[in-house]
Short mmCIF file of C-alpha atoms and ligand atoms in Angstrom, two decimals:
data_model
loop_
_atom_site.label_atom_id
_atom_site.label_comp_id
_atom_site.label_asym_id
_atom_site.label_seq_id
_atom_site.Cartn_x
_atom_site.Cartn_y
_atom_site.Cartn_z
CA MET A 22 -19.84 -5.28 -28.98
CA GLY A 23 -21.61 -3.74 -26.05
CA VAL A 24 -21.44 -6.62 -23.59
CA ALA A 25 -21.43 -6.10 -19.83
CA VAL A 26 -20.48 -8.65 -17.21
CA ILE A 27 -22.36 -8.87 -13.95
CA LYS A 28 -20.27 -10.71 -11.39
CA LEU A 29 -22.13 -11.69 -8.30
CA LYS A 30 -20.07 -10.90 -5.26
CA ASN A 31 -21.58 -11.69 -1.87
CA PRO A 32 -19.04 -13.95 -0.11
CA PRO A 33 -18.85 -16.58 1.10
CA VAL A 34 -21.66 -18.20 -1.02
CA ASN A 35 -23.31 -15.46 -3.14
CA SER A 36 -26.52 -15.87 -1.30
CA LEU A 37 -29.27 -13.65 -2.69
CA SER A 38 -29.80 -11.23 0.17
CA LEU A 39 -32.22 -8.31 -0.07
CA GLU A 40 -29.28 -6.01 -0.77
CA VAL A 41 -27.91 -8.29 -3.51
CA LEU A 42 -31.31 -8.57 -5.15
CA THR A 43 -31.83 -4.82 -5.06
CA GLU A 44 -28.35 -4.02 -6.44
CA PHE A 45 -28.75 -6.62 -9.22
CA VAL A 46 -32.10 -5.07 -10.30
CA ILE A 47 -30.51 -1.57 -10.33
CA SER A 48 -27.54 -2.79 -12.45
CA LEU A 49 -29.83 -4.48 -14.91
CA GLU A 50 -32.02 -1.44 -15.17
CA LYS A 51 -29.04 0.75 -15.94
CA LEU A 52 -27.80 -1.61 -18.63
CA GLU A 53 -31.30 -1.84 -20.16
CA ASN A 54 -31.46 1.98 -20.37
CA ASP A 55 -27.94 2.33 -21.82
CA LYS A 56 -28.30 1.64 -25.50
CA THR A 57 -24.57 0.95 -25.84
CA PHE A 58 -25.20 -2.46 -24.17
CA ARG A 59 -26.93 -5.32 -25.96
CA GLY A 60 -25.87 -8.24 -23.81
CA VAL A 61 -24.87 -9.27 -20.36
CA ILE A 62 -22.85 -12.22 -19.05
CA VAL A 63 -23.96 -13.21 -15.54
CA THR A 64 -21.29 -14.95 -13.56
CA SER A 65 -19.80 -15.25 -10.07
CA ASP A 66 -16.86 -13.75 -8.26
CA CYS A 67 -16.96 -16.41 -5.54
CA PRO A 68 -14.71 -19.36 -6.37
CA GLY A 69 -16.69 -22.54 -6.85
CA ILE A 70 -20.06 -21.01 -6.11
CA PHE A 71 -22.31 -19.40 -8.70
CA SER A 72 -24.97 -18.67 -6.04
CA ALA A 73 -26.28 -20.56 -2.97
CA GLY A 74 -29.74 -19.30 -3.85
CA LEU A 75 -32.13 -17.18 -1.79
CA ASP A 76 -30.62 -15.99 1.49
CA LEU A 77 -32.12 -18.29 4.12
CA THR A 78 -31.42 -15.77 6.89
CA GLU A 79 -33.82 -13.39 5.04
CA MET A 80 -36.58 -15.97 5.38
CA CYS A 81 -36.00 -17.10 8.94
CA GLY A 82 -36.97 -15.33 12.21
CA LYS A 83 -37.87 -11.99 10.56
CA SER A 84 -40.97 -9.85 10.57
CA GLN A 85 -43.92 -10.17 8.18
CA ALA A 86 -43.01 -6.77 6.73
CA HIS A 87 -39.45 -7.97 6.04
CA TYR A 88 -40.66 -11.21 4.37
CA ALA A 89 -43.00 -9.15 2.12
CA GLU A 90 -40.19 -6.77 1.17
CA TYR A 91 -37.84 -9.64 0.53
CA TRP A 92 -40.33 -11.61 -1.61
CA ARG A 93 -41.19 -8.59 -3.69
CA ALA A 94 -37.50 -8.16 -4.43
CA VAL A 95 -37.22 -11.85 -5.42
CA GLN A 96 -40.22 -11.37 -7.79
CA GLU A 97 -38.73 -8.16 -9.16
CA LEU A 98 -35.39 -9.69 -10.03
CA TRP A 99 -37.06 -12.69 -11.74
CA LEU A 100 -39.31 -10.45 -13.81
CA ARG A 101 -36.42 -8.22 -14.81
CA LEU A 102 -34.24 -11.10 -15.80
CA TYR A 103 -36.89 -13.16 -17.48
CA LEU A 104 -38.17 -10.34 -19.67
CA SER A 105 -34.93 -8.52 -20.24
CA ASN A 106 -34.41 -7.03 -23.70
CA LEU A 107 -30.74 -7.79 -23.38
CA VAL A 108 -29.15 -11.10 -24.38
CA LEU A 109 -28.39 -12.77 -21.04
CA ILE A 110 -25.80 -15.53 -20.94
CA ALA A 111 -25.16 -17.34 -17.71
CA ALA A 112 -21.42 -18.34 -17.29
CA ILE A 113 -21.96 -20.78 -14.44
CA ASN A 114 -18.64 -21.19 -12.65
CA GLY A 115 -19.82 -22.92 -9.48
CA VAL A 116 -22.65 -24.71 -7.69
CA SER A 117 -26.12 -23.25 -8.16
CA PRO A 118 -28.93 -24.62 -6.04
CA ALA A 119 -32.48 -23.29 -5.89
CA GLY A 120 -32.60 -19.51 -6.46
CA GLY A 121 -29.07 -19.69 -7.88
CA CYS A 122 -30.27 -22.12 -10.49
CA LEU A 123 -33.42 -20.11 -11.14
CA MET A 124 -31.34 -17.07 -11.85
CA SER A 125 -29.36 -18.93 -14.57
CA LEU A 126 -32.65 -20.42 -15.92
CA THR A 127 -33.90 -16.89 -16.70
CA CYS A 128 -30.94 -16.36 -18.98
CA ASP A 129 -31.13 -17.03 -22.75
CA TYR A 130 -28.21 -19.48 -22.71
CA ARG A 131 -26.24 -21.37 -20.04
CA VAL A 132 -22.62 -22.39 -20.12
CA LEU A 133 -21.58 -24.57 -17.22
CA ALA A 134 -18.03 -25.34 -16.03
CA ASP A 135 -17.21 -29.02 -16.21
CA ASN A 136 -16.61 -29.73 -12.53
CA PRO A 137 -18.45 -32.60 -10.83
CA LYS A 138 -19.02 -30.42 -7.75
CA TYR A 139 -20.99 -27.85 -9.70
CA ASN A 140 -24.48 -29.20 -9.18
CA MET A 141 -27.50 -27.25 -10.16
CA GLY A 142 -31.26 -27.62 -9.75
CA LEU A 143 -34.27 -26.62 -7.70
CA ASN A 144 -33.71 -28.50 -4.40
CA GLU A 145 -36.39 -26.69 -2.40
CA THR A 146 -38.19 -29.87 -1.32
CA LEU A 147 -35.03 -31.07 0.46
CA LEU A 148 -35.31 -27.96 2.67
CA GLY A 149 -38.95 -28.81 3.40
CA ILE A 150 -40.16 -25.89 1.28
CA VAL A 151 -41.78 -25.64 -2.09
CA ALA A 152 -40.60 -23.99 -5.27
CA PRO A 153 -43.17 -21.34 -6.17
CA SER A 154 -45.26 -21.72 -9.37
CA TRP A 155 -43.12 -19.29 -11.33
CA PHE A 156 -39.90 -21.16 -10.32
CA LYS A 157 -41.65 -24.31 -11.59
CA ASP A 158 -42.76 -22.61 -14.83
CA THR A 159 -39.20 -21.44 -15.50
CA LEU A 160 -37.93 -24.95 -15.13
CA VAL A 161 -40.73 -26.48 -17.15
CA ASN A 162 -40.01 -24.05 -19.98
CA THR A 163 -36.42 -25.10 -19.98
CA VAL A 164 -36.39 -28.87 -19.52
CA GLY A 165 -40.00 -29.92 -20.17
CA HIS A 166 -42.77 -31.10 -17.88
CA ARG A 167 -41.80 -34.70 -17.02
CA THR A 168 -38.11 -33.87 -16.24
CA ALA A 169 -39.20 -30.82 -14.20
CA GLU A 170 -41.87 -32.83 -12.29
CA ARG A 171 -39.27 -35.48 -11.22
CA ALA A 172 -36.52 -32.92 -10.55
CA LEU A 173 -38.87 -30.75 -8.40
CA GLN A 174 -40.40 -33.48 -6.36
CA LEU A 175 -37.07 -35.11 -5.60
CA GLY A 176 -35.20 -31.79 -5.22
CA LEU A 177 -32.63 -33.03 -7.65
CA LEU A 178 -29.28 -31.29 -8.05
CA PHE A 179 -27.76 -32.28 -11.39
CA PRO A 180 -24.01 -32.56 -11.98
CA PRO A 181 -22.81 -31.07 -15.29
CA ALA A 182 -23.16 -34.11 -17.56
CA GLU A 183 -26.72 -34.70 -16.32
CA ALA A 184 -27.62 -31.01 -16.47
CA LEU A 185 -26.55 -31.05 -20.15
CA ARG A 186 -28.46 -34.28 -20.85
CA VAL A 187 -31.78 -32.91 -19.47
CA GLY A 188 -31.35 -29.57 -21.19
CA MET A 189 -30.87 -27.50 -17.97
CA VAL A 190 -27.69 -26.07 -19.55
CA ASP A 191 -26.78 -25.57 -23.18
CA GLN A 192 -23.07 -26.35 -22.99
CA VAL A 193 -20.55 -27.81 -20.51
CA VAL A 194 -16.99 -26.71 -21.06
CA PRO A 195 -13.67 -26.88 -19.20
CA GLU A 196 -13.62 -24.44 -16.34
CA ASP A 197 -11.03 -22.14 -17.88
CA GLN A 198 -13.18 -21.78 -21.04
CA VAL A 199 -16.47 -20.76 -19.46
CA HIS A 200 -16.06 -17.03 -20.04
CA SER A 201 -14.55 -17.22 -23.48
CA THR A 202 -17.33 -19.61 -24.51
CA ALA A 203 -19.98 -17.25 -23.12
CA LEU A 204 -18.42 -14.46 -25.15
CA SER A 205 -18.45 -16.39 -28.46
CA VAL A 206 -22.04 -17.53 -27.84
CA MET A 207 -22.92 -13.92 -27.15
CA ALA A 208 -21.47 -12.90 -30.53
CA GLN A 209 -23.83 -15.48 -32.22
CA TRP A 210 -26.85 -14.13 -30.39
CA LEU A 211 -25.90 -10.52 -31.14
CA ALA A 212 -25.76 -11.27 -34.86
CA VAL A 213 -29.52 -11.41 -34.85
CA PRO A 214 -31.28 -8.02 -35.15
CA ASP A 215 -32.30 -6.88 -31.70
CA HIS A 216 -35.90 -5.99 -32.51
CA ALA A 217 -36.73 -9.37 -34.02
CA ARG A 218 -34.93 -11.28 -31.27
CA GLN A 219 -36.56 -9.22 -28.48
CA LEU A 220 -40.08 -9.62 -29.85
CA THR A 221 -39.53 -13.32 -30.21
CA LYS A 222 -38.24 -13.57 -26.65
CA ASN A 223 -41.25 -11.68 -25.47
CA LEU A 224 -43.58 -13.94 -27.42
CA MET A 225 -42.06 -16.93 -25.76
CA ARG A 226 -41.85 -15.60 -22.22
CA LYS A 227 -44.52 -13.09 -21.63
CA PRO A 228 -47.42 -15.52 -20.92
CA THR A 229 -45.33 -17.06 -18.11
CA ALA A 230 -44.32 -13.72 -16.69
CA ASP A 231 -47.87 -12.36 -16.93
CA ARG A 232 -49.07 -15.14 -14.67
CA LEU A 233 -46.95 -13.59 -11.87
CA VAL A 234 -47.54 -9.98 -12.85
CA LYS A 235 -51.31 -10.49 -12.62
CA GLN A 236 -51.17 -11.85 -9.09
CA ARG A 237 -47.98 -10.39 -7.45
CA ASP A 238 -49.71 -9.32 -4.27
CA ALA A 239 -51.50 -12.66 -3.90
CA ASP A 240 -48.17 -14.41 -4.42
CA ILE A 241 -46.62 -12.36 -1.67
CA GLN A 242 -49.53 -13.13 0.68
CA TYR A 243 -49.15 -16.80 -0.14
CA PHE A 244 -45.41 -16.64 0.58
CA LEU A 245 -46.07 -14.84 3.89
CA ARG A 246 -48.51 -17.43 5.06
CA PHE A 247 -46.25 -20.25 3.94
CA ILE A 248 -42.94 -18.97 5.35
CA SER A 249 -44.49 -17.88 8.71
CA ARG A 250 -45.69 -21.38 9.53
CA ASP A 251 -43.97 -22.82 12.59
CA SER A 252 -43.20 -26.04 10.75
CA ILE A 253 -41.55 -24.14 7.88
CA GLN A 254 -39.53 -21.93 10.15
CA LYS A 255 -38.41 -25.00 11.96
CA SER A 256 -37.31 -26.73 8.74
CA LEU A 257 -35.34 -23.67 7.69
CA ARG A 258 -33.64 -23.40 11.09
CA VAL A 259 -32.72 -27.11 11.05
CA TYR A 260 -31.31 -26.76 7.49
CA LEU A 261 -29.24 -23.62 8.39
CA ASP A 262 -27.95 -25.32 11.55
CA LYS A 263 -26.82 -28.27 9.50
CA LEU A 264 -25.01 -25.96 7.12
CA ARG A 265 -23.33 -24.23 9.99
CA GLN A 266 -22.37 -27.49 11.84
CA LYS A 267 -20.82 -28.98 8.69
CA LYS A 268 -17.63 -27.01 9.57
CA GLY A 269 -17.52 -28.09 13.23
C1 LIG B 10 -44.42 -20.28 -1.28
C2 LIG B 10 -43.02 -20.37 -1.55
C3 LIG B 10 -42.18 -20.50 -0.39
C4 LIG B 10 -40.84 -20.56 -0.35
C5 LIG B 10 -40.00 -20.44 -1.55
C6 LIG B 10 -38.57 -20.37 -1.19
C7 LIG B 10 -37.75 -20.63 -2.35
C8 LIG B 10 -36.30 -20.84 -1.93
C9 LIG B 10 -35.33 -20.74 -2.75
C10 LIG B 10 -33.94 -20.91 -2.30
O1 LIG B 10 -33.03 -20.47 -3.02
S1 LIG B 10 -33.60 -21.45 -0.75
C11 LIG B 10 -31.80 -21.58 -0.63
C12 LIG B 10 -31.44 -22.97 -1.17
N1 LIG B 10 -29.96 -23.06 -1.09
C13 LIG B 10 -29.36 -24.17 -0.71
O2 LIG B 10 -29.91 -25.17 -0.40
C14 LIG B 10 -27.85 -24.11 -0.63
C15 LIG B 10 -27.39 -24.20 0.77
N2 LIG B 10 -25.90 -24.04 0.77
C16 LIG B 10 -25.09 -25.03 0.46
O3 LIG B 10 -25.47 -26.14 0.08
C17 LIG B 10 -23.62 -24.75 0.63
O4 LIG B 10 -23.50 -23.65 1.48
C18 LIG B 10 -22.91 -24.50 -0.71
C19 LIG B 10 -23.57 -23.39 -1.50
C20 LIG B 10 -22.81 -25.74 -1.53
C21 LIG B 10 -21.48 -23.97 -0.39
O5 LIG B 10 -20.84 -24.90 0.45
P1 LIG B 10 -19.52 -24.42 1.26
O6 LIG B 10 -19.03 -25.66 1.96
O7 LIG B 10 -18.60 -23.73 0.35
O8 LIG B 10 -20.01 -23.33 2.27
P2 LIG B 10 -20.84 -23.54 3.63
O9 LIG B 10 -21.87 -24.56 3.45
O10 LIG B 10 -19.82 -23.80 4.73
O11 LIG B 10 -21.54 -22.12 3.80
C22 LIG B 10 -20.82 -20.98 4.20
C23 LIG B 10 -21.69 -20.05 5.00
O12 LIG B 10 -22.77 -19.65 4.16
C24 LIG B 10 -23.99 -19.94 4.76
N3 LIG B 10 -25.02 -20.26 3.75
C25 LIG B 10 -24.98 -21.22 2.78
N4 LIG B 10 -25.98 -21.16 1.94
C26 LIG B 10 -26.75 -20.13 2.41
C27 LIG B 10 -28.03 -19.56 1.99
N5 LIG B 10 -28.68 -20.02 0.91
N6 LIG B 10 -28.45 -18.54 2.67
C28 LIG B 10 -27.84 -18.06 3.72
N7 LIG B 10 -26.67 -18.52 4.20
C29 LIG B 10 -26.09 -19.56 3.54
C30 LIG B 10 -23.73 -21.14 5.66
O13 LIG B 10 -24.67 -21.29 6.64
C31 LIG B 10 -22.38 -20.76 6.16
O14 LIG B 10 -22.54 -19.83 7.21
P3 LIG B 10 -21.64 -19.74 8.49
O15 LIG B 10 -20.31 -19.28 7.90
O16 LIG B 10 -22.30 -18.80 9.32
O17 LIG B 10 -21.52 -21.10 9.08
#
């Protein structure tokens, strides 16, 4: 039925490095241009981890030019996913904090494996950083304003039952059924004529996407100023050190 599977593969935690973002955009573009494909299942090849989100090492101790390039790539992936003409189904087979969660929120439907470890949410505040307005918009459009406000301020990571309750995911299924469920949901979405579904998706999503499109450069400048602050660099270093020391 013309369904591709994109499996994120950047061990150990599928962090969204510049290279991963760039490859993801290229893969999506190819699929969008190949009319034999109408849908994509986005999933992970890393056991227990859908994606650890943006790659913290890309945002720490690098040059301004690097931060600008990185942030443009983050914007690009979000825009491509959010406005994709393809049906996108996230088969979430692991934990998905921050950018990992965002990626799944851009999909049309989310199936999450029922494992209490597989938390998801926008936890940026816990790192001492702030989810950008378009991350916030994506969450608000999924779970509503009040739930998003509480989740964003507290940096909440929701276990599966809670994620389902607040509408962050559409279905929670046993781990071994995530892929088959995503496939059967895909069949349901593909039963709708493409042009009508695509126009409707665009109607729902374009106003949100346009807010970023109209001010992409300003958004990059804002990111540069924010991420370059000594206090933010320090917060990121402390967070990364904590992650590294966990093992020791
Ligand atoms: C104006 C706007 C400004 C800024 C906006 C920025 C928006 C940011 C969005 C983000 O996505 S920030 C990233 C948020 N992500 C997280 O908080 C997740 C952090 N990681 C974890 O919680 C865990 O690693 C895990 C995903 C639950 C996996 O745990 P596990 O025990 O399996 O692995 P471990 O913690 O030992 O990690 C292995 C290895 O990977 C490194 N790591 C983990 N996450 C990241 C990451 N996001 N980026 C880069 N590297 C990461 C970790 O340090 C370990 O490295 P080591 O092997 O060298 O020790």
